Amino acid sequence: MSASSTASVSDTIARPTITAVERQVRALCERHAARLPFHGWHHVSFVRDKAAEFAAGNGSDVAVVETAALVHDVNYLVRRNSTAAAGSGLRLSILAAAGVGPEVAHWIDAIVDEAEMRTRHRDITLESQALSDADTLFKALPVTPVVLAHRYLAENGVSLRELADKIVGEQRDPHDEGFYFYSPAAAAAYSRWATANLTLWQCIQESLDDPTVERLLTAVA
Ligand SMILES: [Fe+2]
């Protein structure tokens, strides 16, 4: 569904329905916390809060964006190291159980798909932009590589090199082409962090090409 067609279904998610979605997602995150050291409730609630803020700023449907944020990473409950699409079935069942109608639920599923870092582009809808900015900000936070990156490695069973390749591979073009953040306010506030984060991961890639560094990492692993 395009941003221009959202008027017909906007504001159709009542607060108690969002709360019902939140309750389910939080319960799942807490039950499976050991499998979600990176994408657990701390991540979901951060993205929800920031996505609502960015949605209010860009004039998109705050309730829809907030709900999309709550269910955006349920794919990690379905399959380790998976794409958003892997969570579509669980996402739609959570939304249905909370009383979100099928039209809005499929809209939310499409927003989540469109906001995915791996494939997002300059012209995604406003709702996807708000979700993307919140999720991207989490990646770009200066604290993320320091206190959370090792959790991503453990959660998804990937090596440091694989994570560095993923981050640089997915983020360099949006950064260099000017749509790392869609919100001008987010870009103004956080682009310095984004650039520093990307530079750090590029340096990590370079360092891993040094066999002595590789021996060091093998020794501490
Ligand atoms: Fe996320």
PDB file of N, CA and C and ligand atoms in Angstrom, residues 38-40 43-44 47 69 72-76 131 134-136 138-139, ligand 1:
ATOM      1  N   PHE A  38      20.215  -9.921  20.925  1.00  0.00           N
ATOM      2  CA  PHE A  38      20.293  -8.650  20.189  1.00  0.00           C
ATOM      3  C   PHE A  38      18.906  -8.107  19.867  1.00  0.00           C
ATOM      4  N   HIS A  39      18.034  -8.970  19.295  1.00  0.00           N
ATOM      5  CA  HIS A  39      16.724  -8.500  18.829  1.00  0.00           C
ATOM      6  C   HIS A  39      15.636  -8.730  19.874  1.00  0.00           C
ATOM      7  N   GLY A  40      15.966  -8.679  21.143  1.00  0.00           N
ATOM      8  CA  GLY A  40      14.986  -8.887  22.210  1.00  0.00           C
ATOM      9  C   GLY A  40      14.133  -7.652  22.461  1.00  0.00           C
ATOM     10  N   HIS A  43      15.452  -4.089  22.093  1.00  0.00           N
ATOM     11  CA  HIS A  43      15.545  -3.563  20.722  1.00  0.00           C
ATOM     12  C   HIS A  43      14.156  -3.154  20.222  1.00  0.00           C
ATOM     13  N   VAL A  44      13.184  -4.032  20.408  1.00  0.00           N
ATOM     14  CA  VAL A  44      11.834  -3.764  19.897  1.00  0.00           C
ATOM     15  C   VAL A  44      11.266  -2.495  20.536  1.00  0.00           C
ATOM     16  N   VAL A  47      12.955   0.641  19.108  1.00  0.00           N
ATOM     17  CA  VAL A  47      12.500   0.933  17.738  1.00  0.00           C
ATOM     18  C   VAL A  47      11.056   1.442  17.766  1.00  0.00           C
ATOM     19  N   ALA A  69       6.443  -1.467  14.162  1.00  0.00           N
ATOM     20  CA  ALA A  69       7.697  -1.572  14.911  1.00  0.00           C
ATOM     21  C   ALA A  69       7.637  -2.724  15.916  1.00  0.00           C
ATOM     22  N   HIS A  72       8.181  -5.935  13.917  1.00  0.00           N
ATOM     23  CA  HIS A  72       9.080  -5.905  12.759  1.00  0.00           C
ATOM     24  C   HIS A  72      10.150  -7.000  12.803  1.00  0.00           C
ATOM     25  N   ASP A  73      10.517  -7.472  13.978  1.00  0.00           N
ATOM     26  CA  ASP A  73      11.617  -8.438  14.053  1.00  0.00           C
ATOM     27  C   ASP A  73      11.178  -9.817  14.545  1.00  0.00           C
ATOM     28  N   VAL A  74       9.888 -10.140  14.434  1.00  0.00           N
ATOM     29  CA  VAL A  74       9.451 -11.452  14.926  1.00  0.00           C
ATOM     30  C   VAL A  74      10.024 -12.594  14.077  1.00  0.00           C
ATOM     31  N   ASN A  75      10.578 -12.264  12.916  1.00  0.00           N
ATOM     32  CA  ASN A  75      11.228 -13.313  12.105  1.00  0.00           C
ATOM     33  C   ASN A  75      12.367 -14.000  12.866  1.00  0.00           C
ATOM     34  N   TYR A  76      13.002 -13.268  13.804  1.00  0.00           N
ATOM     35  CA  TYR A  76      14.097 -13.889  14.563  1.00  0.00           C
ATOM     36  C   TYR A  76      13.588 -14.932  15.550  1.00  0.00           C
ATOM     37  N   LEU A 131       9.759   3.712  10.265  1.00  0.00           N
ATOM     38  CA  LEU A 131      10.253   2.468  10.855  1.00  0.00           C
ATOM     39  C   LEU A 131      11.740   2.280  10.547  1.00  0.00           C
ATOM     40  N   ALA A 134      14.085   4.449  12.660  1.00  0.00           N
ATOM     41  CA  ALA A 134      14.223   3.988  14.044  1.00  0.00           C
ATOM     42  C   ALA A 134      15.143   2.766  14.124  1.00  0.00           C
ATOM     43  N   ASP A 135      14.939   1.820  13.199  1.00  0.00           N
ATOM     44  CA  ASP A 135      15.744   0.595  13.209  1.00  0.00           C
ATOM     45  C   ASP A 135      17.197   0.911  12.830  1.00  0.00           C
ATOM     46  N   THR A 136      17.370   1.820  11.873  1.00  0.00           N
ATOM     47  CA  THR A 136      18.717   2.214  11.452  1.00  0.00           C
ATOM     48  C   THR A 136      19.431   2.963  12.563  1.00  0.00           C
ATOM     49  N   PHE A 138      19.131   2.484  15.719  1.00  0.00           N
ATOM     50  CA  PHE A 138      19.634   1.495  16.677  1.00  0.00           C
ATOM     51  C   PHE A 138      20.988   0.944  16.218  1.00  0.00           C
ATOM     52  N   LYS A 139      21.093   0.692  14.897  1.00  0.00           N
ATOM     53  CA  LYS A 139      22.355   0.172  14.354  1.00  0.00           C
ATOM     54  C   LYS A 139      23.477   1.192  14.480  1.00  0.00           C
TER      55      LYS A 139
HETATM   56 FE    FE B   1      15.068  -4.299  14.173  1.00  0.00          FE
END
